[in-house]
Amino acid sequence: MGNKQKGQKTQNKLVLALFKLICVSGISTMALLPQLVMAIPKPLIAQQSANSNAAEQLFQEAFQLFQQGTAESLRQAIPKFEQAVILYRQAGNKGLEAVSLLLLGRVYDLLGEKQKALESYNQALPLYKSVEDQGGEATTLNNIGKVYDDLGEKQKALEFFNQALPLYKSVENQSGEANTLNNIGKVYNDLGEKQKALEFFNQALPLIKVVGDQGGEATTLNNIGFIYDDLGEKQKALEFFNQALPLYKSVEDQGREATTLNNIGSVYNDLGEKQKALEFFNQALPLRRVVGDQGGEATTLNNIGSVYNDLGEKQKALEFFNQALPLIELVGDQGGEATTLNNIGKVYDDLGEKQKALEFYNQALPLIKLVGNRGLEATTLNNIGKVYDDLGEKQKALESYNQALPLFQTVGDQGGEANTLNNIGKVYDDLGEKQKALESYNQALPLIELVGDLGLEATTLNNIGKIYDDLGEKQKALEFYNQALPLRQAVGDLGGEATTLYNLAFLQRNQGNLKSALTLIDNSISIVEDLRTKIGSQELRTSYFATVQSYYEFYIDLLIQLHQQNPNQGYDALALHASERARARSLLELLAEANANIRQGVSPQLLEQERTLQQQLNVLEHRKYKLVSNEYTQKEIDDIKRQINTVLTQLDQLEVKIRAASPRYADLKYPEPLNLQQIQQQVLDDNTLLLEYSLGENRSYLWAVSKNSITSYVLPSRSEIEAAAQTFRESITLDSGANLETGLPLSQMLLAPVINQLDNQRLLIVPDGALQSIPFAALPIPGKSQISVSSSSEGEINDWERL
């Protein structure tokens, strides 16, 4: 009798322990079925045959290996469980045979051998039915459902979960019931039925609370948070994640604590609160490392990299992406590896390192194909096409775009499809195939309207307007530009608004409406300069300004045209001022040239505040753009506008403090180009002449400014001047006589118009473009009868200074 009781007690403990491990949830592994032992027929538990004793020994050894949880120990457990199954079968112990099969299935499941797991579970199922163990039957059905879920067979998974649910209810197993409700919720979430998923998670939550399973409660709260996050209800998502966090801490589940911290960080990232996002990601990271979750660590490193990328800190972003990459490779997450390679490629793309970007995109592509993520494959092909477009390889760009297009169509991503059609249209436009470009844009437009992306709609309308403008259909062009402009303004796309205003100005100028064109380009330039001050990254500020130089060229050209029509209204002075504005450079460049310690006298706290506010402003503007490009409530748009206005006010107040602390810093950070009057009063004296050059695509300009006068001149195009400059520059290594001779054509272009103003004047020269590398002192003065190699020759410029 003692042996019988001892055997039953041992087996009871085993069954209790193992059922805490073998009931599978897509959400968490939960402690289940303590009453299951009572459902196993007592005569079977008490059986003391040799087979039963041997089976028990094998079972105990296998179970200990199972608990270790390593791939090696799980592999070692398999033959022991298989032998235990045979011995329990021979002993007629169907209850423990079923338990052994269930646990064997779980081992195969953990090792990723899903079909073998199904075989074991399907052998266990009729055994549980035969011994009328509804709890064991429910657990087996639940586990079969989870395997089908993992295999992507969602409807089959639902069938098995729905069979398990009433069985758990009938045996009043609230833990099992909650577990299955959670699994059903997960399937509906995967199927995109978010509200249904929410219903099942909300049914699971009170049951888990009743049984006191804090870990399960935390995980269910996490799942609810995920749903609200996906539904765009970020604050609600935060509420649930924040409820889950202390529960994970209380059960000392550092792995899931790290996951929750990561989730909270992701929500703050989506809300544009980048510094808060970083705080939570940086809390998650060491926990991921403590528990040895290399995949999770890689995810968090990737998230941190993405935040720094959004903040314009490209080098920091690269550091974190590069830390994530080897970890992802180590855990064999090919999808994650592809995403990280894509992220690195995008950073290099943004930095202008197009070849490096291509390398990473091309590394990502075969991995994406391998994991079958067609949406990501389409996005990567689109990225590759964009790089080829930027590199001027238009046919290669078209090839990539045309590969991306059917993939976007296959996965039903209408936004991606529309974006790709837009890109194809741009390539055809650049190739001069205007009708083909128009076809692509017109295919994109209804798709964009369907997905409600107002920003992309505005871009497409603007592009169509540009085509009609190029085709000479000015009235049609005007219609499309005028449709694009209010959409640009509605979504807060200031850069896009500046572009459309520029296009309208160009159109009005070509129709002879110079004053209307001036108003439009004035507004465009104001936006450009305002945007430039709001870009936190010096590197991005410089690259952005380079993209809008054509606006300034047009502005100068228009003002000179107005000056020629109205010589006495000061348009030449405005053109000179526009040239000065076009030369405004980033703080980084100014400091490098001036070698100035401009931080002297400014509190580090003020500088940090300035950087943080600029980052916040960038993020808020981006959020506003994304918000109004999709569905939004008036409250949401009002909230974001209020936040933007608050940050702008704080920036204005901070600038006042900075100016008070260091006027020198403020003058460099917030430079104001000099106007004509300031140049004449602050820079020039009676013996100094300023020569300022501005090179343009069709024509270039020269301003000669003295203490009391300004004269403007039209010069040849940029290409003509650059060709003459290159010839002269290449001759610099030859003898001086040759230098002077080869310099005559360039000198004729640059100095001949002002020859009568050069005598006895000290020259201040402000070059542009290729002229910045020209030694003006080596240029001959045009029209002199004799060219001498003497350094004191009257045929050379002797007193000059480059600005």
mmCIF file of C-alpha atoms in Angstrom, residues 78 216 231 366 380-381 408 421 549 552 558 583 600 615 641 687 734 743 773-774 782 787:
data_model
loop_
_atom_site.group_PDB
_atom_site.id
_atom_site.type_symbol
_atom_site.label_atom_id
_atom_site.label_comp_id
_atom_site.label_asym_id
_atom_site.label_seq_id
_atom_site.Cartn_x
_atom_site.Cartn_y
_atom_site.Cartn_z
ATOM 1 C CA ILE A 78 12.639 12.746 -27.421
ATOM 2 C CA GLY A 216 -1.005 35.769 -17.845
ATOM 3 C CA LEU A 231 -6.219 50.881 -34.126
ATOM 4 C CA PRO A 366 17.222 37.766 -51.713
ATOM 5 C CA THR A 380 12.935 47.364 -51.378
ATOM 6 C CA LEU A 381 12.619 47.285 -55.164
ATOM 7 C CA PHE A 408 2.246 45.894 -54.472
ATOM 8 C CA LEU A 421 3.270 54.635 -60.387
ATOM 9 C CA GLN A 549 18.936 76.418 -55.315
ATOM 10 C CA TYR A 552 16.838 81.217 -55.964
ATOM 11 C CA LEU A 558 12.770 87.244 -62.339
ATOM 12 C CA ARG A 583 24.535 81.748 -50.315
ATOM 13 C CA GLN A 600 31.567 80.613 -25.724
ATOM 14 C CA GLN A 615 13.934 67.701 -33.001
ATOM 15 C CA LYS A 641 -1.347 72.135 -34.194
ATOM 16 C CA ASN A 687 38.065 102.766 -52.832
ATOM 17 C CA LEU A 734 51.753 76.012 -67.279
ATOM 18 C CA GLY A 743 42.259 83.246 -69.063
ATOM 19 C CA SER A 773 38.167 77.766 -57.337
ATOM 20 C CA ILE A 774 39.366 80.462 -59.760
ATOM 21 C CA PRO A 782 40.395 92.511 -70.816
ATOM 22 C CA ILE A 787 50.078 91.147 -71.395
#
